[in-house]
Amino acid sequence: MPNMSLKKNPMPAQEPGIRSRNFYEVTFGYTAEAAMDEAKRCLHCKNKPCMGGCPVRIHIPEFIEKVAAGEFEEAYRIIQKTSSLPAVCGRVCPQETQCEQKCVRGIKGEPVAIGRLERFVADLHNANSCDLPAKAEPNGHKAAVVGSGPAGLTCAGDLAKRGYDVTVFEALHLAGGVLVYGIPEFRLPKAIVQKEIDNLRALGVKIETNMVIGKVLSIDELMEEYGFEAVFIGTGAGLPRFMGIPGENLKSVYSANEFLTRVNLMKAYREDARTPVLRAKRVCVVGGGNVAMDAARCAKRLGAEEVTVVYRRSRAELPARAEEVEHAEEEGIVFRFLTNPVAIEEGENGMAAGMTCIRMELGEADASGRRRPVPKEGSEFQIACDAVIMALGTSPNPLIKNTTAGLDTQPWGGIVADGRGQTSRAGVFAGGDAVTGAATVILAMGAGKAAAEAMDEYMRRPRG
Amino acid sequence: MYKIVKKRVLNPTVTLMEVEAPFIARKAEPGQFIILRVDEAGERIPLTVADYDRERGTVTIIFQIVGGTTERLNHLGEGEYIQDFVGPLGEPSHTEGLKRVAVVGGGVGCAIAYPVAKKLHGQGAEVHTVVGFRNRDLVILEEEFGAVSDVMKVMTDDGSYGEKGLVTDALKALIEGGAAYDEVIAIGPVVMMKFVSLLTKQYGIKTVVSMNPIMIDGTGMCGCCRLTVAGKTKFACVDGPDFDGHEVDYDEIMKRASTYKEFEAKEREKACNLFKKEVR
């Protein structure tokens, strides 16, 4: 008999007042009992609507069936067939707009907690299994992957499983891309990312760090001189945007990328860190996406007494996941909606002292379908703060575009690629934020997966 | 890991290291920089490429000991390894078509100015070099500059070596003396670049300066190295590090460069204490 409870099994979490003072993971994950109980809520619909909501098409009802039966390792094998980063996806995927949105149980009550179950299965496997994935029989073809974020890692893993000799080139000193520099420890522990990367290495994937492709080697050199038959570009969207308002270059004004990189990649939250980060008392974060939530919650954990998220539209338009917004509010983050900064005031010693904002109202819908925020004249007011973090989104890095002749890009910098990652250059594929602009981890993984398939076909094509 | 094949102490606070980095050595050009981490726990710091040897596969860096990282770096010797070394980053200096150039270097900035002067000399340009230091003990690369310069002036603040005065004094004298430069290239402390640019603006001589702000990734990702040039925000790591000296907002750069001064001083002290303890 299925479990007909209308609610998900709750996931235990650190108390907000405690977690907002540390960098440990917020939620603890299901126990085996809770997981099995939750798995029994699945009705095993014949048409599997949940799978249609998954960008990497995990066989969801099948793995849940195994969880319900207590066959957790079997469940892991089913997930692993289609997903290369299950422990990551179980944590950072927006399930509420993907698999869980399509879940029949969600029509009346809450959907099955697919994300929490995925996380449970992956964590249990990682904690208990010493089995490394088996290497595939080499097929004699060489492929390169540029960028080791979710798109690149997925593409590399899928190619390695098909027998390709894969080398991943990463610009930073550590592999993982946004998973290590962007998403904070308390939302995605770095040991989990490392474990997934170790699994890829076990599959035979080589990872070369400190290699800025477009600078130290070009795409053409990779293909002509180093014998890579196909290249996947998964370089993400790293270039931070600024507003162009007065005071934006004051000392205590950060882009979210800089702030998060200092805190996450460079571990500036640790007392013994050699990379500094300003520990401000009152912090304003500008923006409403997941990155803004991450920045606000990091600032709080670094000891800020007051953290305010300033967003120009209303709560309904917040692009961040509902769960992240909820967690942020529980931790005492203040939200100021329909508010937009117009200037940052300089205080002592070149630091920010406050932000002048203007109130907004929602007008007609714009190209994105959301109602456009319009400033209310004469409604300026001040928010006192000693640091500002700009989380306004990012655009693709131009390093590869500028050094690869014949690679078509959009006017805003994104690489032009079809649904399978094929770019305007033969043998060159691309996917993830480098193509779409800033999006989610799972969409990038889906793109990496599709490209791996297309690259496989390309490299096996008859020649002549 | 990247092996240090040569180490030379240039003066009590400035050290030269030649590092094995064959991929970077193949591509590096004057004006570009690298980012390094000394060890597993290290921060990332940018250092300009001072020289490169494509055959030997080495890149030379010259650094001044100012904080914890440079202190630790300075304690590494020949045969030891640097954890991470990535580059070449930034755009190379533009030297094409230049016939008559004044290269102005200040302090450790001379390390960056030298490869530019060398390249200009190599392409047949007339190179006038003006280098400035606080005093005699801090003079570096005099011989190297001498070998690639048609005219060379060494200035010291206290007159203990060369001529007493600032680089701007010598540059002004050269310009007044009739040297018609296509371009002035100034590399050194921000305040020096500011005053060189103010001077050359009076004479309408195009001036290029090289910026070395605080950086983390060095590939355009973090935006930490941003500066204002002609009223627009630019990233030194991908748009520079060379910029039109007459358009740069120097005061803003000086402020931003001081953001972590206290932290750096403490880190250096910590590093020093650590090494004192390790020495018997």
XYZ file of C-alpha atoms in Angstrom:
744
model
C 0.000 0.000 0.000
C 1.338 3.429 -0.834
C 1.829 5.936 1.940
C -1.063 8.360 1.372
C 0.238 11.145 3.617
C -0.323 14.505 1.905
C 2.946 15.867 3.244
C 6.578 15.081 2.507
C 8.626 13.556 5.260
C 10.338 16.608 6.744
C 14.093 16.846 6.439
C 15.883 17.650 9.683
C 17.917 20.869 9.631
C 20.134 22.935 11.907
C 18.188 25.542 13.885
C 18.273 28.901 12.049
C 19.839 30.713 15.015
C 22.668 28.185 15.140
C 23.285 27.596 11.436
C 23.457 31.303 10.641
C 26.686 31.320 12.686
C 28.447 28.390 11.006
C 29.267 27.066 7.555
C 28.138 23.464 8.119
C 25.422 22.068 5.892
C 21.960 23.434 6.709
C 20.009 20.190 6.280
C 21.000 16.731 7.503
C 19.293 14.489 4.968
C 16.849 11.630 5.503
C 17.390 8.640 7.718
C 16.826 5.240 6.058
C 13.423 4.987 7.767
C 12.286 8.415 6.567
C 13.559 7.674 3.050
C 11.692 4.370 2.826
C 8.551 5.974 4.202
C 8.807 8.827 1.715
C 9.521 6.441 -1.174
C 6.254 4.676 -0.418
C 4.397 7.858 -1.331
C 5.257 7.227 -5.003
C 2.303 5.894 -6.987
C 4.454 4.495 -9.829
C 2.447 6.178 -12.546
C 2.681 4.355 -15.860
C 3.549 7.440 -17.898
C 6.214 8.635 -15.406
C 5.499 12.389 -15.616
C 8.358 13.124 -13.182
C 10.949 11.835 -15.665
C 9.739 14.365 -18.222
C 10.661 17.117 -15.767
C 14.237 15.927 -15.342
C 16.825 17.474 -17.707
C 18.987 14.333 -17.429
C 15.977 11.949 -17.426
C 16.733 9.963 -14.289
C 14.533 6.834 -14.055
C 12.772 8.255 -11.028
C 9.998 5.729 -10.226
C 12.481 2.856 -10.630
C 15.004 4.249 -8.185
C 12.252 5.186 -5.736
C 10.910 1.646 -5.870
C 14.322 0.365 -4.805
C 14.442 2.885 -1.954
C 11.028 1.737 -0.735
C 12.355 -1.832 -0.722
C 15.453 -0.795 1.202
C 17.713 -1.676 -1.748
C 19.637 1.560 -1.620
C 22.711 0.559 -3.611
C 20.457 -0.691 -6.394
C 18.699 2.672 -6.321
C 22.082 4.386 -6.697
C 22.946 2.311 -9.753
C 19.711 3.379 -11.437
C 20.387 7.076 -10.775
C 24.005 6.770 -11.826
C 23.058 5.432 -15.250
C 21.869 8.863 -16.322
C 23.286 11.337 -13.788
C 26.969 11.918 -13.110
C 26.513 14.120 -10.026
C 23.611 12.706 -7.961
C 24.770 13.978 -4.550
C 25.061 17.463 -6.078
C 21.698 17.410 -7.874
C 19.852 16.088 -4.838
C 20.907 19.319 -3.138
C 20.907 22.118 -5.686
C 18.362 21.154 -8.358
C 15.184 23.239 -8.391
C 13.038 20.093 -8.085
C 9.950 22.199 -7.398
C 9.965 23.402 -11.013
C 11.172 20.103 -12.507
C 10.488 16.495 -11.468
C 8.452 17.333 -8.364
C 6.316 19.835 -10.262
C 5.142 16.999 -12.517
C 4.496 14.577 -9.624
C 0.863 13.448 -9.471
C 0.943 13.546 -5.679
C 1.463 17.296 -5.934
C -2.062 17.802 -7.314
C -3.476 17.215 -3.868
C -0.835 17.779 -1.204
C 2.925 17.820 -1.568
C 4.764 15.921 -4.319
C 7.067 13.028 -3.489
C 10.374 14.447 -2.152
C 12.333 13.194 -5.157
C 15.285 15.523 -4.532
C 15.642 14.460 -0.895
C 15.476 10.803 -1.912
C 18.132 11.311 -4.571
C 20.356 13.001 -2.019
C 19.788 10.202 0.503
C 20.713 7.503 -1.994
C 23.830 9.314 -3.224
C 25.053 10.209 0.279
C 24.593 6.671 1.527
C 26.508 5.326 -1.434
C 29.317 7.842 -1.013
C 29.595 7.116 2.703
C 29.579 3.338 2.452
C 30.832 2.270 -0.915
C 34.505 1.951 -1.718
C 33.737 0.657 -5.205
C 35.089 2.997 -7.799
C 33.236 3.051 -11.090
C 34.778 0.712 -13.629
C 36.678 2.164 -16.575
C 35.188 1.553 -19.993
C 37.132 -0.210 -22.728
C 39.157 2.532 -24.512
C 37.820 3.290 -27.980
C 40.950 5.092 -29.158
C 39.387 8.554 -29.546
C 40.507 11.689 -27.716
C 38.167 14.467 -26.550
C 38.787 17.693 -24.635
C 36.426 19.435 -22.232
C 37.030 23.087 -21.373
C 35.734 24.032 -17.946
C 35.067 21.688 -15.031
C 31.686 22.970 -13.879
C 28.493 20.893 -14.020
C 28.283 20.948 -17.848
C 31.922 19.983 -18.362
C 31.977 17.287 -15.681
C 28.806 15.674 -17.024
C 30.079 15.738 -20.595
C 33.448 14.317 -19.489
C 31.816 11.548 -17.456
C 29.469 10.511 -20.251
C 32.299 10.437 -22.794
C 34.560 8.456 -20.458
C 31.781 5.905 -19.893
C 31.715 5.447 -23.686
C 35.449 4.721 -23.774
C 36.821 8.112 -24.799
C 40.175 9.409 -23.597
C 38.949 12.642 -21.977
C 40.969 15.580 -20.675
C 39.250 18.393 -18.762
C 40.958 21.803 -18.747
C 40.181 24.037 -15.775
C 41.338 27.651 -15.400
C 41.309 27.715 -11.595
C 43.514 25.667 -9.280
C 40.614 23.403 -8.324
C 38.073 21.507 -10.435
C 34.323 21.979 -9.952
C 33.584 25.411 -11.407
C 30.595 27.077 -9.781
C 30.168 24.057 -7.503
C 33.377 25.035 -5.689
C 33.690 28.795 -6.162
C 30.049 29.796 -6.154
C 27.750 27.553 -4.132
C 28.614 27.786 -0.420
C 29.703 24.941 1.818
C 26.478 25.106 3.870
C 24.404 24.336 0.789
C 26.801 21.980 -0.991
C 29.695 20.624 1.086
C 32.887 20.651 -0.949
C 33.762 17.096 0.113
C 30.732 15.963 -1.911
C 31.949 17.763 -5.021
C 35.408 16.273 -4.494
C 33.943 12.793 -4.222
C 32.075 13.207 -7.517
C 35.273 14.450 -9.162
C 37.218 11.487 -7.762
C 34.595 9.210 -9.305
C 35.212 10.852 -12.681
C 38.967 10.397 -12.279
C 38.323 6.712 -11.559
C 36.491 6.553 -14.899
C 39.756 7.672 -16.483
C 39.001 11.388 -16.916
C 42.175 13.503 -16.725
C 41.834 16.943 -15.140
C 44.383 19.645 -15.935
C 44.027 22.619 -13.595
C 45.622 26.057 -14.101
C 44.925 25.909 -17.843
C 43.165 28.988 -19.186
C 42.044 27.877 -22.635
C 42.002 30.854 -24.968
C 45.212 32.058 -23.355
C 47.677 29.238 -22.776
C 46.246 27.091 -25.574
C 43.580 27.841 -28.158
C 40.761 25.552 -29.263
C 42.547 25.204 -32.615
C 45.765 24.131 -30.928
C 43.915 21.540 -28.862
C 42.477 20.062 -32.046
C 45.414 20.442 -34.424
C 48.477 20.020 -32.221
C 47.235 17.889 -29.372
C 44.997 15.553 -31.335
C 41.654 16.158 -29.645
C 39.044 15.170 -32.219
C 36.219 17.028 -30.529
C 36.084 19.780 -27.913
C 33.296 20.700 -25.506
C 33.202 24.292 -24.246
C 31.567 24.523 -20.835
C 33.161 27.698 -19.594
C 30.071 29.069 -17.877
C 28.976 32.642 -17.505
C 31.508 34.176 -15.230
C 31.716 37.865 -16.065
C 29.944 39.806 -13.310
C 27.572 42.665 -14.150
C 27.551 45.972 -12.342
C 24.893 48.684 -12.297
C 27.049 51.625 -13.266
C 25.876 53.701 -10.282
C 28.051 56.163 -8.317
C 30.092 54.561 -5.548
C 30.111 51.105 -7.094
C 33.909 50.917 -6.998
C 34.216 51.745 -3.299
C 36.392 49.368 -1.297
C 33.599 47.461 0.384
C 31.536 46.894 -2.760
C 31.849 43.351 -4.081
C 30.443 41.468 -7.022
C 28.741 38.324 -5.699
C 31.316 36.333 -7.667
C 34.192 37.990 -5.852
C 32.575 37.698 -2.435
C 31.591 34.057 -2.932
C 34.958 33.135 -4.477
C 36.772 34.602 -1.504
C 34.501 32.790 0.933
C 34.033 29.424 -0.836
C 36.988 28.717 -3.104
C 39.562 30.557 -1.001
C 37.974 29.595 2.358
C 38.096 33.142 3.704
C 35.493 32.187 6.321
C 38.131 30.254 8.218
C 40.086 32.130 10.843
C 43.396 30.887 9.434
C 42.588 31.716 5.797
C 45.247 33.565 3.832
C 42.696 35.187 1.562
C 40.974 38.125 3.245
C 37.320 39.093 3.136
C 35.775 42.154 4.765
C 33.550 41.224 7.694
C 30.967 43.972 7.566
C 28.326 44.667 10.206
C 25.571 45.810 7.863
C 25.472 44.323 4.385
C 23.195 45.055 1.430
C 22.884 42.431 -1.286
C 21.443 43.655 -4.589
C 19.555 41.040 -6.639
C 17.011 38.276 -6.132
C 18.512 35.080 -7.535
C 20.060 32.066 -5.821
C 23.434 33.788 -5.976
C 22.019 36.738 -4.029
C 20.650 34.324 -1.398
C 24.032 32.581 -1.149
C 25.847 35.895 -0.765
C 23.402 37.164 1.884
C 23.591 33.973 3.913
C 27.421 33.918 3.697
C 27.552 37.535 4.889
C 25.369 36.601 7.859
C 27.609 33.670 8.713
C 30.675 35.927 8.564
C 29.157 37.861 11.461
C 27.009 40.580 9.891
C 24.312 41.816 12.261
C 22.034 43.055 9.531
C 21.798 41.659 6.010
C 19.298 43.176 3.586
C 18.421 41.812 0.167
C 17.354 44.622 -2.135
C 15.292 43.508 -5.140
C 13.674 45.714 -7.746
C 10.606 43.550 -8.359
C 8.222 41.978 -5.834
C 8.397 38.727 -3.901
C 6.434 36.883 -6.579
C 9.138 37.564 -9.177
C 12.114 36.431 -7.038
C 14.134 34.133 -9.310
C 15.672 32.316 -6.310
C 14.318 28.928 -5.259
C 11.517 29.173 -2.704
C 13.463 26.937 -0.331
C 16.496 29.244 -0.433
C 14.364 32.317 0.217
C 12.665 30.537 3.111
C 16.004 29.468 4.599
C 17.345 33.003 4.226
C 14.331 34.523 5.977
C 14.569 32.004 8.816
C 18.173 33.087 9.266
C 17.106 36.684 9.684
C 17.869 38.060 6.231
C 15.639 41.092 5.565
C 14.044 41.522 2.130
C 13.239 44.896 0.639
C 11.152 44.401 -2.468
C 10.377 46.952 -5.186
C 13.570 48.747 -4.265
C 16.491 49.647 -6.515
C 19.835 51.272 -5.620
C 20.722 54.563 -7.312
C 23.989 55.365 -5.512
C 26.353 54.052 -2.864
C 27.612 56.641 -0.391
C 31.247 56.882 0.564
C 32.071 56.823 4.254
C 35.387 56.786 6.032
C 38.479 55.512 4.347
C 36.884 54.739 0.979
C 34.375 52.266 2.416
C 30.630 52.280 1.734
C 28.481 54.036 4.336
C 25.022 53.586 2.887
C 22.977 53.062 -0.208
C 20.446 55.440 -1.690
C 17.531 53.491 -3.113
C 14.413 54.375 -5.019
C 11.053 52.653 -4.643
C 9.733 50.842 -7.699
C 6.322 49.829 -8.928
C 5.452 47.142 -11.433
C 4.374 48.351 -14.853
C 3.691 46.502 -18.112
C 5.161 43.045 -18.761
C 8.558 43.116 -20.479
C 10.219 40.713 -22.943
C 10.788 38.178 -20.143
C 7.049 38.157 -19.435
C 7.581 39.676 -16.001
C 6.150 43.057 -15.128
C 8.772 45.722 -15.615
C 9.773 47.639 -12.486
C 9.443 51.406 -12.895
C 10.997 53.905 -10.457
C 8.605 56.037 -8.384
C 9.834 59.553 -8.751
C 10.927 61.312 -5.577
C 10.766 58.173 -3.457
C 14.507 57.978 -2.704
C 15.527 56.792 0.728
C 18.656 55.584 2.485
C 19.728 52.217 3.816
C 22.746 52.357 6.128
C 25.336 49.692 5.341
C 29.083 49.248 5.355
C 29.307 46.739 2.510
C 27.364 46.094 -0.699
C 27.321 42.894 -2.750
C 26.118 43.135 -6.343
C 24.393 39.907 -7.432
C 23.002 41.091 -10.764
C 23.875 38.141 -12.928
C 26.794 37.326 -15.163
C 27.604 37.103 -18.838
C 29.783 34.569 -20.689
C 33.538 35.002 -20.541
C 34.898 36.197 -23.913
C 38.346 34.509 -23.713
C 37.450 31.604 -26.009
C 35.181 33.562 -28.312
C 37.995 36.054 -28.904
C 40.542 33.390 -29.810
C 38.471 30.948 -31.874
C 37.869 31.991 -35.457
C 34.545 30.881 -36.902
C 32.855 30.322 -33.543
C 29.557 32.202 -33.765
C 28.270 34.006 -30.678
C 25.144 35.937 -29.729
C 25.317 39.733 -29.442
C 25.411 39.300 -25.630
C 28.332 36.886 -25.802
C 26.699 33.450 -25.532
C 28.076 30.786 -27.871
C 25.605 29.786 -30.581
C 24.862 26.055 -30.285
C 21.934 23.825 -31.219
C 20.024 21.618 -28.771
C 22.767 19.023 -28.964
C 25.611 21.482 -28.361
C 26.841 21.712 -31.973
C 28.461 25.113 -32.579
C 29.277 26.792 -35.888
C 32.617 24.951 -35.917
C 32.941 21.280 -36.836
C 34.030 19.210 -33.849
C 33.398 22.054 -31.422
C 30.466 21.688 -29.029
C 29.259 23.915 -26.210
C 26.703 23.886 -23.440
C 25.675 25.232 -20.068
C 25.804 28.893 -19.079
C 28.364 29.588 -21.852
C 25.463 29.027 -24.292
C 22.345 29.978 -22.318
C 23.655 32.668 -19.983
C 23.339 32.154 -16.232
C 20.964 29.233 -15.487
C 20.976 26.190 -13.215
C 23.379 23.355 -12.438
C 20.984 20.725 -13.767
C 20.324 22.502 -17.069
C 24.086 22.715 -17.569
C 24.334 18.997 -16.818
C 21.578 18.272 -19.318
C 23.471 20.255 -21.941
C 26.720 18.442 -21.150
C 24.903 15.148 -21.537
C 23.316 16.045 -24.868
C 26.662 17.283 -26.179
C 28.437 14.076 -25.129
C 25.963 12.143 -27.258
C 26.480 14.412 -30.235
C 30.263 14.286 -29.808
C 30.101 10.496 -29.686
C 28.270 10.451 -33.018
C 30.680 13.003 -34.475
C 33.800 11.076 -33.493
C 32.425 7.765 -34.713
C 31.240 9.161 -38.035
C 32.605 7.504 -41.136
C 35.472 9.551 -42.557
C 36.627 10.013 -46.053
C 53.701 21.963 -9.260
C 56.098 24.370 -10.883
C 59.844 24.137 -10.235
C 61.962 27.148 -9.342
C 65.076 26.772 -11.485
C 66.778 30.026 -10.543
C 66.497 32.475 -7.669
C 68.354 35.765 -7.421
C 68.016 38.388 -4.709
C 67.941 41.723 -6.532
C 67.800 43.899 -3.448
C 66.778 43.369 0.176
C 63.064 43.448 -0.702
C 62.976 42.297 -4.326
C 63.606 38.765 -5.603
C 63.795 37.230 -9.074
C 62.665 33.673 -9.756
C 62.823 31.692 -12.961
C 60.075 29.075 -12.935
C 59.552 26.021 -15.134
C 56.225 26.566 -16.911
C 56.653 25.405 -20.517
C 53.076 26.031 -21.685
C 53.109 29.604 -20.395
C 56.648 30.220 -21.689
C 55.503 29.319 -25.208
C 52.828 32.007 -25.229
C 53.854 34.769 -22.826
C 54.394 38.295 -24.168
C 55.607 41.463 -22.440
C 52.834 43.101 -20.437
C 51.098 39.841 -19.503
C 50.951 38.365 -16.027
C 50.626 35.083 -14.171
C 48.735 34.149 -11.010
C 50.358 31.909 -8.438
C 49.619 30.145 -5.178
C 52.640 29.315 -3.073
C 51.128 26.245 -1.401
C 47.900 24.289 -0.890
C 46.481 26.854 1.557
C 47.775 29.867 -0.317
C 45.979 32.898 -1.712
C 46.146 33.719 -5.424
C 48.340 36.689 -6.333
C 49.091 38.211 -9.728
C 52.675 38.904 -10.810
C 53.730 40.351 -14.129
C 55.893 38.281 -16.443
C 59.388 39.816 -16.223
C 60.938 37.567 -18.853
C 60.436 34.227 -20.568
C 62.574 31.689 -22.357
C 60.593 29.731 -24.923
C 63.392 27.162 -25.434
C 64.065 26.503 -21.758
C 60.351 26.611 -21.049
C 60.717 29.051 -18.184
C 58.983 32.219 -17.036
C 60.727 34.801 -14.853
C 58.914 36.716 -12.129
C 60.250 39.550 -10.005
C 58.416 40.370 -6.804
C 58.626 42.707 -3.866
C 58.030 41.250 -0.419
C 54.940 43.090 0.810
C 52.599 40.546 2.425
C 52.303 36.996 3.726
C 52.293 35.384 0.290
C 55.364 37.141 -1.078
C 57.118 36.489 2.249
C 56.398 32.767 1.909
C 57.341 32.770 -1.761
C 60.662 34.360 -0.898
C 61.421 31.476 1.445
C 61.320 28.973 -1.418
C 64.671 28.171 -2.987
C 66.027 26.792 -6.254
C 64.783 23.261 -6.859
C 61.661 23.823 -4.762
C 58.148 24.046 -6.184
C 55.336 26.585 -6.423
C 51.906 24.967 -6.032
C 50.016 26.767 -8.813
C 51.215 28.976 -11.655
C 48.705 30.023 -14.296
C 48.901 32.263 -17.341
C 49.707 34.037 -19.483
C 46.867 36.358 -18.488
C 45.868 39.815 -19.689
C 46.568 41.447 -23.025
C 50.184 41.894 -24.190
C 51.592 45.413 -24.397
C 51.131 46.915 -27.851
C 54.508 47.770 -29.300
C 53.837 47.505 -33.041
C 54.843 50.489 -35.093
C 56.486 52.382 -32.226
C 59.706 54.112 -33.328
C 60.696 56.286 -30.398
C 59.551 55.460 -26.905
C 60.285 56.551 -23.359
C 59.997 53.677 -20.895
C 59.564 54.887 -17.323
C 59.969 52.393 -14.490
C 59.570 52.950 -10.761
C 60.838 50.556 -8.089
C 59.745 46.965 -8.610
C 57.674 48.211 -11.579
C 60.974 48.147 -13.474
C 60.590 44.379 -13.548
C 57.548 44.848 -15.757
C 59.007 47.707 -17.752
C 62.116 45.754 -18.683
C 60.567 43.143 -21.020
C 58.666 45.930 -22.787
C 61.877 47.933 -23.276
C 63.631 44.782 -24.464
C 60.930 44.017 -27.003
C 60.917 47.608 -28.308
C 64.699 47.550 -28.641
C 64.462 44.192 -30.399
C 62.091 45.588 -33.010
C 64.457 48.473 -33.721
C 62.773 51.297 -31.803
C 64.767 54.046 -30.115
C 64.302 53.424 -26.400
C 64.843 56.059 -23.737
C 64.678 54.602 -20.261
C 64.041 56.477 -17.033
C 64.088 54.372 -13.882
C 63.544 55.623 -10.355
C 64.211 54.164 -6.917
C 64.091 55.424 -3.344
C 67.834 54.916 -2.839
C 70.970 53.208 -4.103
C 70.283 49.889 -2.312
C 67.015 49.401 -4.154
C 68.312 49.819 -7.709
C 67.491 46.765 -9.853
C 68.029 45.665 -13.473
C 70.372 48.562 -14.275
C 72.584 46.449 -16.523
C 69.642 44.815 -18.272
C 68.028 48.173 -19.036
C 71.391 49.583 -20.130
C 71.687 46.869 -22.766
C 68.378 47.745 -24.444
C 68.308 51.556 -24.044
C 69.625 54.311 -26.292
C 69.361 56.826 -23.458
C 69.208 55.790 -19.813
C 68.554 57.854 -16.682
C 68.654 56.439 -13.172
C 66.974 58.599 -10.541
C 66.968 58.197 -6.762
C 64.800 60.093 -4.285
C 67.786 60.824 -2.040
C 70.449 61.250 -4.708
C 72.475 58.297 -3.381
C 72.754 56.957 -6.941
C 72.287 58.391 -10.415
C 70.575 61.760 -10.307
C 68.589 63.080 -7.370
C 64.956 63.584 -8.204
C 61.804 61.958 -9.511
C 61.345 60.137 -12.797
C 59.075 62.949 -13.918
C 61.993 65.410 -13.581
C 64.140 63.320 -15.916
C 61.284 62.668 -18.347
C 60.442 66.355 -18.491
C 64.091 67.201 -19.232
C 64.185 64.650 -22.057
C 60.965 65.967 -23.593
C 62.094 69.576 -23.223
C 65.412 68.539 -24.771
C 63.590 67.694 -27.967
C 62.921 63.971 -27.716
C 59.746 63.502 -29.749
C 58.209 60.315 -28.399
C 55.499 58.319 -30.147
C 54.570 56.989 -26.749
C 55.535 56.974 -23.085
C 55.148 53.687 -21.214
C 55.054 54.133 -17.440
C 55.093 51.238 -15.001
C 55.529 51.629 -11.275
C 53.682 52.824 -8.188
C 50.226 54.188 -9.023
C 51.171 57.652 -7.809
C 54.168 57.676 -10.160
C 52.021 56.632 -13.135
C 49.552 59.347 -12.219
C 52.196 62.080 -12.276
C 53.902 60.793 -15.406
C 50.485 60.886 -17.114
C 49.792 64.415 -15.865
C 53.146 65.521 -17.281
C 52.783 63.863 -20.680
C 49.251 65.190 -21.027
C 50.707 68.701 -21.076
C 52.808 67.717 -24.070
C 50.094 65.651 -25.729
C 52.180 62.473 -25.731
C 50.245 59.210 -25.717
C 50.934 57.389 -22.471
C 50.315 53.777 -21.502
C 50.319 52.613 -17.888
C 50.225 49.062 -16.472
C 47.815 48.353 -13.622
C 48.384 45.726 -10.956
C 45.288 45.823 -8.732
C 44.076 43.152 -6.285
C 42.913 40.067 -8.198
C 41.606 36.611 -7.447
C 40.928 34.549 -10.544
C 42.559 36.774 -13.177
C 40.247 35.573 -15.953
C 37.405 38.099 -15.721
C 35.276 36.139 -13.276
C 35.371 38.043 -9.993
C 35.465 41.719 -10.937
C 37.799 42.514 -8.036
C 40.369 44.204 -10.299
C 37.905 46.710 -11.746
C 38.911 50.285 -12.344
C 37.470 53.321 -14.073
C 38.960 54.260 -17.447
C 37.406 57.154 -19.366
C 34.374 56.917 -17.076
C 33.781 53.239 -17.819
C 34.348 50.209 -15.570
C 37.120 47.968 -16.924
C 38.636 44.757 -15.588
C 42.444 44.950 -15.421
C 42.740 41.172 -15.839
C 40.997 40.886 -19.215
C 40.780 44.452 -20.570
C 44.297 45.354 -19.407
C 46.600 45.414 -17.582
C 47.712 48.238 -19.946
C 45.470 51.303 -20.167
C 45.563 54.828 -21.583
C 47.324 56.741 -18.809
C 45.376 59.908 -19.510
C 42.008 58.222 -18.894
C 42.622 56.218 -15.700
C 41.041 57.201 -12.356
C 44.192 56.844 -10.228
C 42.697 58.020 -6.940
C 40.079 55.287 -7.029
C 42.758 52.674 -7.739
C 44.884 53.856 -4.828
C 41.925 53.545 -2.490
C 40.932 50.093 -3.698
C 44.533 48.862 -3.457
C 44.524 49.655 0.264
C 41.444 47.505 1.070
C 43.325 44.679 2.797
C 46.414 46.581 3.941
C 45.987 45.680 7.608
C 45.289 42.055 6.811
C 48.371 41.904 4.572
C 50.605 43.405 7.270
C 49.334 40.862 9.815
C 49.756 37.989 7.368
C 53.318 39.043 6.682
C 54.077 39.175 10.378
C 52.551 35.724 10.818
C 54.654 34.369 7.961
C 57.803 35.967 9.381
C 57.152 34.512 12.819
C 56.605 31.117 11.285
C 59.935 31.194 9.511
C 61.814 32.503 12.532
C 60.463 29.556 14.491
C 61.568 27.138 11.850
C 65.088 28.531 11.800
C 67.054 26.910 14.629
